[in-house]
Each structure stands twice: as C-alpha cells, then as structure tokens.
mmCIF file of C-alpha atoms and ligand atoms in Angstrom:
data_model
loop_
_atom_site.group_PDB
_atom_site.id
_atom_site.type_symbol
_atom_site.label_atom_id
_atom_site.label_comp_id
_atom_site.label_asym_id
_atom_site.label_seq_id
_atom_site.Cartn_x
_atom_site.Cartn_y
_atom_site.Cartn_z
ATOM 1 C CA MET A 1 3.144 20.859 -22.537
ATOM 2 C CA GLU A 2 0.368 23.376 -23.072
ATOM 3 C CA LEU A 3 -1.534 20.832 -25.086
ATOM 4 C CA CYS A 4 -1.388 18.244 -22.338
ATOM 5 C CA GLN A 5 -2.646 20.676 -19.742
ATOM 6 C CA VAL A 6 -5.553 21.747 -21.918
ATOM 7 C CA HIS A 7 -6.324 18.175 -22.856
ATOM 8 C CA ILE A 8 -6.429 17.032 -19.243
ATOM 9 C CA LEU A 9 -8.291 20.117 -18.070
ATOM 10 C CA ALA A 10 -10.860 19.688 -20.774
ATOM 11 C CA PHE A 11 -11.682 16.279 -19.565
ATOM 12 C CA ALA A 12 -10.888 15.886 -15.945
ATOM 13 C CA ALA A 13 -9.675 18.974 -14.139
ATOM 14 C CA LEU A 14 -10.500 17.423 -10.816
ATOM 15 C CA MET A 15 -8.697 14.183 -11.453
ATOM 16 C CA ARG A 16 -5.502 16.040 -12.179
ATOM 17 C CA CYS A 17 -5.669 17.742 -8.813
ATOM 18 C CA THR A 18 -6.667 14.768 -6.736
ATOM 19 C CA SER A 19 -5.168 11.699 -8.352
ATOM 20 C CA THR A 20 -1.756 10.277 -7.536
ATOM 21 C CA ASN A 21 0.129 11.289 -10.641
ATOM 22 C CA GLY A 22 3.742 11.088 -9.581
ATOM 23 C CA TRP A 23 5.908 13.877 -10.711
ATOM 24 C CA GLY A 24 4.110 16.366 -12.917
ATOM 25 C CA ILE A 25 5.030 16.863 -16.540
ATOM 26 C CA ASP A 26 8.290 18.688 -15.809
ATOM 27 C CA GLY A 27 9.432 16.175 -13.181
ATOM 28 C CA HIS A 28 9.090 13.342 -15.681
ATOM 29 C CA LEU A 29 10.641 15.343 -18.485
ATOM 30 C CA ILE A 30 13.634 16.068 -16.232
ATOM 31 C CA THR A 31 14.114 12.403 -15.253
ATOM 32 C CA CYS A 32 14.054 11.197 -18.859
ATOM 33 C CA ARG A 33 16.248 14.038 -20.135
ATOM 34 C CA LEU A 34 18.843 13.292 -17.457
ATOM 35 C CA ALA A 35 18.761 9.593 -18.324
ATOM 36 C CA GLN A 36 18.982 9.525 -22.111
ATOM 37 C CA PRO A 37 22.521 10.956 -22.513
ATOM 38 C CA ARG A 38 23.780 8.393 -19.971
ATOM 39 C CA LEU A 39 22.695 5.364 -22.020
ATOM 40 C CA SER A 40 25.183 2.835 -23.353
ATOM 41 C CA LYS A 41 25.318 2.371 -27.131
ATOM 42 C CA ALA A 42 23.172 -0.787 -26.922
ATOM 43 C CA ALA A 43 20.571 0.857 -24.705
ATOM 44 C CA ALA A 44 20.510 4.056 -26.768
ATOM 45 C CA ASP A 45 19.932 1.993 -29.927
ATOM 46 C CA ALA A 46 17.129 -0.027 -28.341
ATOM 47 C CA VAL A 47 15.424 3.116 -27.014
ATOM 48 C CA SER A 48 15.742 4.777 -30.368
ATOM 49 C CA ARG A 49 14.155 1.753 -32.115
ATOM 50 C CA LEU A 50 11.360 1.412 -29.598
ATOM 51 C CA LEU A 51 10.324 5.080 -29.563
ATOM 52 C CA PRO A 52 7.637 5.957 -32.101
ATOM 53 C CA ALA A 53 8.953 8.015 -35.026
ATOM 54 C CA TYR A 54 7.065 11.126 -33.918
ATOM 55 C CA ALA A 55 9.081 11.226 -30.679
ATOM 56 C CA ASP A 56 12.123 12.107 -32.779
ATOM 57 C CA ASN A 57 14.336 9.988 -30.484
ATOM 58 C CA ASP A 58 13.452 12.128 -27.445
ATOM 59 C CA LEU A 59 12.411 9.880 -24.567
ATOM 60 C CA GLY A 60 11.535 12.991 -22.549
ATOM 61 C CA SER A 61 8.744 13.913 -24.956
ATOM 62 C CA LEU A 62 6.879 10.705 -23.993
ATOM 63 C CA CYS A 63 7.876 10.465 -20.342
ATOM 64 C CA SER A 64 4.340 11.466 -19.247
ATOM 65 C CA TRP A 65 2.633 9.106 -21.715
ATOM 66 C CA ALA A 66 1.727 6.757 -18.830
ATOM 67 C CA ASP A 67 -0.246 9.537 -17.136
ATOM 68 C CA ARG A 68 -2.113 10.336 -20.332
ATOM 69 C CA VAL A 69 -3.220 6.725 -20.901
ATOM 70 C CA LYS A 70 -4.553 6.252 -17.377
ATOM 71 C CA PHE A 71 -8.053 6.961 -18.634
ATOM 72 C CA ARG A 72 -7.821 4.556 -21.553
ATOM 73 C CA TYR A 73 -5.855 1.887 -19.677
ATOM 74 C CA HIS A 74 -7.741 2.155 -16.465
ATOM 75 C CA TRP A 75 -5.968 -0.941 -15.104
ATOM 76 C CA SER A 76 -2.691 1.011 -15.089
ATOM 77 C CA SER A 77 -3.706 3.723 -12.618
ATOM 78 C CA ALA A 78 -2.759 1.673 -9.532
ATOM 79 C CA LEU A 79 0.721 1.160 -10.965
ATOM 80 C CA HIS A 80 1.914 4.721 -10.290
ATOM 81 C CA TYR A 81 2.330 4.567 -6.492
ATOM 82 C CA ILE A 82 2.508 2.510 -3.302
ATOM 83 C CA ASP A 83 0.334 2.981 -0.244
ATOM 84 C CA THR A 84 2.148 2.085 2.991
ATOM 85 C CA PRO A 85 0.684 1.813 6.502
ATOM 86 C CA ASP A 86 -0.004 5.191 8.119
ATOM 87 C CA LYS A 87 2.885 6.726 10.122
ATOM 88 C CA LEU A 88 5.075 3.636 9.843
ATOM 89 C CA CYS A 89 7.614 5.245 7.499
ATOM 90 C CA SER A 90 8.717 1.910 6.116
ATOM 91 C CA TYR A 91 8.012 -0.154 3.019
ATOM 92 C CA GLN A 92 7.985 -3.899 2.363
ATOM 93 C CA TYR A 93 7.177 -5.378 -1.021
ATOM 94 C CA THR A 94 5.176 -8.350 0.239
ATOM 95 C CA ARG A 95 3.169 -6.231 2.666
ATOM 96 C CA ASP A 96 2.597 -3.100 0.586
ATOM 97 C CA CYS A 97 2.794 -3.861 -3.129
ATOM 98 C CA LYS A 98 -0.873 -4.409 -3.958
ATOM 99 C CA ASP A 99 -3.768 -2.354 -5.244
ATOM 100 C CA GLU A 100 -6.883 -1.252 -3.367
ATOM 101 C CA ASP A 101 -8.481 -4.647 -3.980
ATOM 102 C CA GLY A 102 -5.465 -6.372 -2.475
ATOM 103 C CA ILE A 103 -4.224 -7.779 -5.774
ATOM 104 C CA ARG A 104 -0.518 -8.511 -5.390
ATOM 105 C CA ASP A 105 2.259 -6.863 -7.430
ATOM 106 C CA ARG A 106 -0.029 -4.030 -8.509
ATOM 107 C CA CYS A 107 2.035 -1.037 -7.339
ATOM 108 C CA VAL A 108 4.836 1.027 -8.845
ATOM 109 C CA ALA A 109 7.573 -1.378 -7.658
ATOM 110 C CA GLY A 110 5.718 -4.379 -9.108
ATOM 111 C CA ALA A 111 5.233 -2.490 -12.367
ATOM 112 C CA ILE A 112 8.953 -1.698 -12.578
ATOM 113 C CA TYR A 113 9.764 -5.425 -12.238
ATOM 114 C CA ASN A 114 7.035 -6.267 -14.753
ATOM 115 C CA TYR A 115 8.199 -3.889 -17.479
ATOM 116 C CA THR A 116 11.867 -4.697 -16.826
ATOM 117 C CA ASN A 117 11.103 -8.387 -17.412
ATOM 118 C CA GLN A 118 9.232 -7.540 -20.609
ATOM 119 C CA LEU A 119 12.076 -5.373 -21.955
ATOM 120 C CA ILE A 120 14.606 -8.125 -21.299
ATOM 121 C CA THR A 121 12.902 -10.048 -24.146
ATOM 122 C CA TYR A 122 13.949 -7.291 -26.584
ATOM 123 C CA ASN A 123 16.550 -9.473 -28.284
ATOM 124 C CA THR A 124 14.407 -12.590 -28.501
ATOM 125 C CA PRO A 125 12.311 -13.090 -31.632
ATOM 126 C CA ASN A 126 8.561 -12.369 -31.431
ATOM 127 C CA SER A 127 8.346 -10.885 -27.979
ATOM 128 C CA GLN A 128 4.713 -11.219 -26.904
ATOM 129 C CA TYR A 129 4.742 -7.741 -25.387
ATOM 130 C CA ASN A 130 4.440 -4.261 -26.775
ATOM 131 C CA LEU A 131 7.929 -3.141 -25.841
ATOM 132 C CA THR A 132 7.276 0.460 -26.828
ATOM 133 C CA GLU A 133 4.670 0.607 -24.102
ATOM 134 C CA ALA A 134 6.964 -1.308 -21.728
ATOM 135 C CA LEU A 135 9.701 1.306 -22.249
ATOM 136 C CA LEU A 136 7.334 4.250 -21.756
ATOM 137 C CA PHE A 137 5.865 2.705 -18.605
ATOM 138 C CA LEU A 138 9.279 1.877 -17.164
ATOM 139 C CA ALA A 139 10.703 5.351 -17.837
ATOM 140 C CA HIS A 140 7.678 6.938 -16.185
ATOM 141 C CA PHE A 141 7.499 4.629 -13.176
ATOM 142 C CA ILE A 142 11.179 4.982 -12.272
ATOM 143 C CA GLY A 143 10.400 8.702 -12.085
ATOM 144 C CA ASP A 144 7.263 8.183 -10.001
ATOM 145 C CA ILE A 145 8.912 5.943 -7.441
ATOM 146 C CA HIS A 146 11.359 8.781 -6.709
ATOM 147 C CA GLN A 147 8.556 11.221 -5.841
ATOM 148 C CA PRO A 148 8.523 10.810 -2.045
ATOM 149 C CA LEU A 149 4.732 10.994 -1.734
ATOM 150 C CA HIS A 150 4.368 8.183 -4.245
ATOM 151 C CA VAL A 151 5.297 5.926 -1.381
ATOM 152 C CA GLY A 152 3.068 7.612 1.170
ATOM 153 C CA PHE A 153 0.400 6.814 3.717
ATOM 154 C CA THR A 154 -2.728 4.889 2.816
ATOM 155 C CA SER A 155 -5.416 6.927 4.560
ATOM 156 C CA ASP A 156 -4.396 10.275 3.021
ATOM 157 C CA ARG A 157 -3.552 8.678 -0.347
ATOM 158 C CA GLY A 158 0.012 9.938 -0.399
ATOM 159 C CA GLY A 159 -0.912 13.458 0.681
ATOM 160 C CA ASN A 160 -3.807 13.762 -1.767
ATOM 161 C CA THR A 161 -6.314 14.538 0.986
ATOM 162 C CA VAL A 162 -4.010 16.917 2.881
ATOM 163 C CA GLY A 163 -5.129 20.406 1.892
ATOM 164 C CA VAL A 164 -2.396 23.074 1.879
ATOM 165 C CA HIS A 165 -1.795 26.563 0.605
ATOM 166 C CA TRP A 166 1.259 26.794 -1.620
ATOM 167 C CA TYR A 167 2.006 30.433 -0.841
ATOM 168 C CA THR A 168 -1.436 31.853 -1.740
ATOM 169 C CA ALA A 169 -2.681 29.018 -3.964
ATOM 170 C CA LYS A 170 -4.952 26.347 -2.597
ATOM 171 C CA THR A 171 -3.802 22.821 -3.422
ATOM 172 C CA VAL A 172 -2.991 19.476 -1.790
ATOM 173 C CA LEU A 173 0.328 18.298 -0.369
ATOM 174 C CA HIS A 174 0.711 15.629 -3.038
ATOM 175 C CA HIS A 175 0.441 18.213 -5.795
ATOM 176 C CA ALA A 176 2.982 20.462 -4.075
ATOM 177 C CA TRP A 177 5.498 17.605 -4.470
ATOM 178 C CA ASP A 178 4.412 16.680 -7.998
ATOM 179 C CA ASP A 179 4.543 20.192 -9.379
ATOM 180 C CA SER A 180 4.698 23.201 -7.075
ATOM 181 C CA ILE A 181 8.213 22.824 -5.678
ATOM 182 C CA ILE A 182 9.627 22.250 -9.164
ATOM 183 C CA GLY A 183 7.508 25.043 -10.655
ATOM 184 C CA THR A 184 8.498 27.579 -8.005
ATOM 185 C CA ALA A 185 12.180 26.635 -8.390
ATOM 186 C CA GLU A 186 11.985 27.076 -12.160
ATOM 187 C CA GLN A 187 10.383 30.491 -11.779
ATOM 188 C CA ARG A 188 12.643 31.733 -9.069
ATOM 189 C CA PHE A 189 16.031 30.332 -10.070
ATOM 190 C CA PHE A 190 15.861 29.336 -13.736
ATOM 191 C CA ASP A 191 13.991 32.047 -15.576
ATOM 192 C CA SER A 192 11.045 29.652 -15.939
ATOM 193 C CA ASN A 193 13.191 27.529 -18.208
ATOM 194 C CA VAL A 194 13.156 23.808 -17.448
ATOM 195 C CA ASP A 195 16.203 23.244 -19.675
ATOM 196 C CA GLU A 196 18.301 25.381 -17.331
ATOM 197 C CA LEU A 197 17.212 23.312 -14.351
ATOM 198 C CA ILE A 198 18.069 20.138 -16.289
ATOM 199 C CA SER A 199 21.548 21.363 -17.173
ATOM 200 C CA THR A 200 22.237 22.434 -13.574
ATOM 201 C CA LEU A 201 21.187 18.991 -12.356
ATOM 202 C CA GLN A 202 23.395 17.429 -15.014
ATOM 203 C CA THR A 203 26.368 19.482 -13.845
ATOM 204 C CA ASN A 204 25.705 18.580 -10.228
ATOM 205 C CA ILE A 205 25.543 14.864 -11.058
ATOM 206 C CA THR A 206 29.083 15.068 -12.423
ATOM 207 C CA THR A 207 30.452 17.356 -9.680
ATOM 208 C CA VAL A 208 28.905 17.653 -6.202
ATOM 209 C CA TRP A 209 27.116 14.291 -6.515
ATOM 210 C CA ALA A 210 29.768 12.437 -8.550
ATOM 211 C CA GLY A 211 30.731 10.143 -5.665
ATOM 212 C CA GLN A 212 27.163 9.410 -4.661
ATOM 213 C CA ALA A 213 25.965 8.887 -8.217
ATOM 214 C CA LYS A 214 28.027 5.691 -8.429
ATOM 215 C CA ALA A 215 26.228 4.351 -5.364
ATOM 216 C CA TRP A 216 22.827 5.423 -6.762
ATOM 217 C CA GLU A 217 23.418 3.177 -9.774
ATOM 218 C CA ALA A 218 24.357 0.100 -7.767
ATOM 219 C CA CYS A 219 21.907 -2.793 -8.066
ATOM 220 C CA SER A 220 22.712 -6.491 -7.854
ATOM 221 C CA ARG A 221 19.819 -7.527 -10.089
ATOM 222 C CA THR A 222 18.379 -5.853 -13.191
ATOM 223 C CA ALA A 223 16.015 -3.485 -11.368
ATOM 224 C CA CYS A 224 16.030 -2.328 -7.747
ATOM 225 C CA PRO A 225 12.744 -0.514 -7.100
ATOM 226 C CA ASP A 226 12.429 -1.742 -3.502
ATOM 227 C CA ALA A 227 15.453 0.256 -2.397
ATOM 228 C CA TYR A 228 14.028 3.386 -4.067
ATOM 229 C CA ALA A 229 10.637 2.886 -2.420
ATOM 230 C CA SER A 230 12.212 2.526 1.020
ATOM 231 C CA GLU A 231 14.168 5.754 0.530
ATOM 232 C CA GLY A 232 10.976 7.377 -0.734
ATOM 233 C CA VAL A 233 8.794 6.676 2.267
ATOM 234 C CA ARG A 234 11.597 7.874 4.570
ATOM 235 C CA ALA A 235 11.815 11.119 2.618
ATOM 236 C CA ALA A 236 8.025 11.390 2.759
ATOM 237 C CA CYS A 237 8.161 11.214 6.562
ATOM 238 C CA ASP A 238 11.307 13.304 7.061
ATOM 239 C CA TRP A 239 10.492 16.035 4.558
ATOM 240 C CA ALA A 240 7.099 15.915 2.855
ATOM 241 C CA TYR A 241 4.725 15.239 5.763
ATOM 242 C CA LYS A 242 6.969 16.777 8.429
ATOM 243 C CA GLY A 243 5.445 19.842 10.052
ATOM 244 C CA VAL A 244 2.437 19.792 7.738
ATOM 245 C CA SER A 245 -1.165 19.439 8.824
ATOM 246 C CA ASN A 246 -4.427 19.776 6.992
ATOM 247 C CA GLY A 247 -4.725 23.442 5.964
ATOM 248 C CA SER A 248 -1.042 24.370 6.491
ATOM 249 C CA VAL A 249 0.349 27.341 4.623
ATOM 250 C CA LEU A 250 3.606 26.348 2.914
ATOM 251 C CA GLU A 251 5.957 29.185 2.018
ATOM 252 C CA ASP A 252 9.683 29.955 1.842
ATOM 253 C CA ASP A 253 10.682 27.926 4.935
ATOM 254 C CA TYR A 254 9.148 24.811 3.466
ATOM 255 C CA PHE A 255 10.075 25.470 -0.153
ATOM 256 C CA LEU A 256 13.732 26.311 0.486
ATOM 257 C CA SER A 257 14.324 23.329 2.786
ATOM 258 C CA ARG A 258 12.551 20.802 0.528
ATOM 259 C CA TYR A 259 13.865 22.010 -2.840
ATOM 260 C CA PRO A 260 17.256 20.248 -2.344
ATOM 261 C CA VAL A 261 15.419 16.996 -1.588
ATOM 262 C CA VAL A 262 13.424 17.277 -4.809
ATOM 263 C CA ASN A 263 16.603 18.022 -6.786
ATOM 264 C CA MET A 264 18.288 14.943 -5.400
ATOM 265 C CA ARG A 265 15.297 12.679 -6.086
ATOM 266 C CA LEU A 266 15.100 13.943 -9.688
ATOM 267 C CA ALA A 267 18.828 13.330 -10.145
ATOM 268 C CA GLN A 268 18.602 9.851 -8.617
ATOM 269 C CA GLY A 269 15.633 9.031 -10.845
ATOM 270 C CA GLY A 270 17.533 10.044 -13.982
ATOM 271 C CA VAL A 271 20.744 8.229 -13.056
ATOM 272 C CA ARG A 272 18.862 5.076 -12.067
ATOM 273 C CA LEU A 273 16.616 5.052 -15.133
ATOM 274 C CA ALA A 274 19.741 5.098 -17.322
ATOM 275 C CA ALA A 275 21.489 2.446 -15.229
ATOM 276 C CA THR A 276 18.421 0.191 -15.360
ATOM 277 C CA LEU A 277 18.089 0.517 -19.146
ATOM 278 C CA ASN A 278 21.825 -0.150 -19.496
ATOM 279 C CA ARG A 279 21.467 -3.365 -17.478
ATOM 280 C CA ILE A 280 18.397 -4.417 -19.482
ATOM 281 C CA PHE A 281 19.856 -3.886 -22.949
ATOM 282 C CA GLY A 282 23.469 -4.779 -22.063
HETATM 283 C C1 NAG B 301 2.320 -5.973 -16.534
HETATM 284 O O1 NAG B 301 2.224 -5.538 -17.875
HETATM 285 C C2 NAG B 301 1.040 -5.938 -18.549
HETATM 286 C C3 NAG B 301 1.148 -5.405 -19.992
HETATM 287 O O2 NAG B 301 1.152 -3.985 -19.994
HETATM 288 C C4 NAG B 301 -0.171 -5.429 -17.832
HETATM 289 O O3 NAG B 301 -1.345 -5.941 -18.443
HETATM 290 C C5 NAG B 301 -0.149 -5.857 -16.363
HETATM 291 O O4 NAG B 301 -1.247 -5.265 -15.661
HETATM 292 C C6 NAG B 301 1.152 -5.389 -15.750
HETATM 293 N N1 NAG B 301 1.204 -5.775 -14.332
HETATM 294 C C7 NAG B 301 1.910 -5.059 -13.430
HETATM 295 C C8 NAG B 301 1.866 -5.506 -12.012
HETATM 296 O O5 NAG B 301 2.580 -4.106 -13.758
HETATM 297 C C1 NAG B 302 2.419 -0.537 -29.161
HETATM 298 O O1 NAG B 302 1.962 0.545 -28.357
HETATM 299 C C2 NAG B 302 1.980 1.808 -29.003
HETATM 300 C C3 NAG B 302 1.607 2.860 -27.958
HETATM 301 O O2 NAG B 302 0.396 2.524 -27.339
HETATM 302 C C4 NAG B 302 1.036 1.778 -30.190
HETATM 303 O O3 NAG B 302 1.062 3.044 -30.836
HETATM 304 C C5 NAG B 302 1.477 0.685 -31.142
HETATM 305 O O4 NAG B 302 0.551 0.580 -32.190
HETATM 306 C C6 NAG B 302 1.573 -0.662 -30.426
HETATM 307 N N1 NAG B 302 2.180 -1.636 -31.317
HETATM 308 C C7 NAG B 302 1.600 -2.778 -31.614
HETATM 309 C C8 NAG B 302 2.362 -3.678 -32.526
HETATM 310 O O5 NAG B 302 0.504 -3.086 -31.181
HETATM 311 C C1 NAG B 303 -8.623 17.637 5.514
HETATM 312 O O1 NAG B 303 -9.801 18.404 5.591
HETATM 313 C C2 NAG B 303 -10.720 18.087 4.560
HETATM 314 C C3 NAG B 303 -11.852 19.097 4.638
HETATM 315 O O2 NAG B 303 -12.298 19.250 5.937
HETATM 316 C C4 NAG B 303 -11.175 16.643 4.729
HETATM 317 O O3 NAG B 303 -12.079 16.306 3.696
HETATM 318 C C5 NAG B 303 -9.951 15.740 4.647
HETATM 319 O O4 NAG B 303 -10.320 14.390 4.859
HETATM 320 C C6 NAG B 303 -8.927 16.155 5.682
HETATM 321 N N1 NAG B 303 -7.730 15.371 5.469
HETATM 322 C C7 NAG B 303 -7.104 14.724 6.435
HETATM 323 C C8 NAG B 303 -5.863 13.993 6.054
HETATM 324 O O5 NAG B 303 -7.493 14.688 7.603
HETATM 325 C C1 NAG B 304 23.688 22.241 -7.558
HETATM 326 O O1 NAG B 304 24.711 22.247 -6.582
HETATM 327 C C2 NAG B 304 24.905 23.501 -5.958
HETATM 328 C C3 NAG B 304 26.153 23.383 -5.073
HETATM 329 O O2 NAG B 304 25.969 22.383 -4.093
HETATM 330 C C4 NAG B 304 23.653 23.859 -5.173
HETATM 331 O O3 NAG B 304 23.802 25.133 -4.537
HETATM 332 C C5 NAG B 304 22.477 23.935 -6.148
HETATM 333 O O4 NAG B 304 21.278 24.187 -5.450
HETATM 334 C C6 NAG B 304 22.348 22.611 -6.909
HETATM 335 N N1 NAG B 304 21.317 22.796 -7.907
HETATM 336 C C7 NAG B 304 20.536 21.803 -8.301
HETATM 337 C C8 NAG B 304 19.474 22.122 -9.271
HETATM 338 O O5 NAG B 304 20.684 20.657 -7.909
HETATM 339 ZN ZN1 ZN B 305 2.639 8.634 -12.762
#
C-alpha cells in the first residue's frame, strides 16, 4: 500500500487527486477480500490459476492493478466510470455508455460485459484473451461501479471538479467518496485497521444484510452492471451530491450519514463480484 502511494506520487500526484479512480486502494481491497471467500470451488480454482504466482492466491492484493496500469494502458482509463447527463439522476446504457469521443461501450458497464465475455472462454482451448488481465479488470470494475460518483454527472466529472474540505483537508468530492469516508471510518472505528472493517462487513453480510444479500446477487444473465449503475447514480444524487456545493466543508454530519451508504456499496460490490465469478466459471 505504501509502495503504491509513493509510486503514484512520484509520477503523478495531481492525477491521483483529479482523475476518476473509483474506490481508492482500500475500497478495492475490501471488495475483493469480501468476494474471494464466497467463490464456488470452480470459481476459486479458476481465480487461483489465473492469478500470477506472486499474488499468493490473494485477489485483493491485485484489486487496484487496473488503476496502476492506466498510464501504460491509456485506452483503459475511460473504462473506470460512466458520465451521465447533469442532474438527471438516471442511467441508460445506450445513452451513457461511451467515452469522451462518443465511442460506444467504453464505460465501466461496457467493460464489465467485455471482461465477463472474455472470462467465459476460460474452459475453451486457446482463448485469444489474456484472462489474467480480464480477471483483474473485472474485479476492479465491479468495485468501481459501486462507487456512487463513478456514475456521476458529466460536467463535474463525477465530483472531480467539486472542491470540498474534508474536515480541515482540502480535496474534491470525488476523492472524499473514493478514500476519505473509508479512511475516516477506519481511523475512528477500526483502529486504522482495514482488516477489522472487512470482518465487520463480512459479519453484517451474514446477519443484518442476510436477506438483502440474496437479492443483491440476483441477475438473470451472467453480469448485471446496468442495475448497479442505476443504483449508483441514484445514490450519487441522494447522498453524494446532496447538500454539497463547490467549497463546502464536510464534517461529522456528512460523514456519519454517508458512512452507512459506503458500507452497503462495498458489501454489495463484494457479494456481486463473487456471484458474477460464480456464474462465469460455473
Ligand atoms: C475489451 O477488452 C480488450 C482487451 O483488454 C480491450 O482492448 C478493449 O478496449 C475492451 N473494451 C471495453 C469496452 O472494455
Ligand atoms: C497477461 O497479463 C499479465 C498482466 O499484465 C502479464 O504479466 C502476462 O505476461 C500476460 N500473459 C501473456 C501470455 O501475455
Ligand atoms: C469550483 O470552483 C473551481 C475554482 O473556482 C472551478 O475551477 C470549478 O470549475 C468549480 N466547479 C464547479 C462544479 O462549478
Ligand atoms: C454493521 O451493522 C451494525 C448493525 O446494524 C451497524 O451499526 C454497523 O455500522 C455496521 N458496520 C458496517 C461496517 O457495516
Ligand atoms: Zn478504477
């Protein structure tokens, strides 16, 4: 984690603060760590074969790989988010899933379909795709699509141009949702230990959310990113943008009311990543 921060800082401090990253490192780690223990035998075996040896069978350790390769694979940077029309609070694949040049399917929902279709070829001989990369992209993008501001407004780039103060620190609204809410929660409630947050989420998935978790998994095809994107833009309007203007100071009122939303989106991301991989690998 330290290494990644230093690495990114060393080469593009500004990009980290202004680009649409999706969840930060901990958000992605949490999603993948929640997902992996929920995999079926077939999916667990496929994941274990596809992960590079140095990952030591820990999908979480490479859940932010897609953010790190954005510089090398420049074409992939539009695949982390969806820009929807300002103030509309709705999402439609055919209207919204395109990049800044208007090229269709180039958004996080299109990427989830793309990498799902690639991974489905896992059991066919000589797949033409690099399925290790397909797995790492898919695991990352199912996290990203659950970050409400990843399905945000076009003109403010999902809250990236909305300046805010997170308590006393100057940042942008997008970053508050990528990192600050999770970071403040870890500090305040979990002794700065992400593993404790993960195990509390895990407990909640099997207790307070047990009924809902079944519904989160439901999907009549192999992947269902459109449903997640629609929920995301609603949450962006109802919680992320709500009451915030350029220069707002966000403190306890905002943090304490939004923290449960972030917890639920992380839990949904983890449950749905596992369910999607289980459908893909059978
Ligand atoms: C689909 O995956 C391929 C291989 O990584 C990539 O070149 C292409 O840009 C992807 N397209 C989308 C929409 O994800
Ligand atoms: C697949 O992608 C991974 C990660 O980028 C890379 O390390 C590996 O060499 C690639 N495999 C092939 C066969 O190209
Ligand atoms: C917020 O203010 C900054 C600085 O004045 C400006 O560059 C930015 O475009 C504004 N953002 C929005 C969403 O109006
Ligand atoms: C877990 O559920 C309890 C009881 O509803 C709630 O108070 C707590 O904030 C939840 N924690 C997380 C991390 O979801
Ligand atoms: Zn991302």
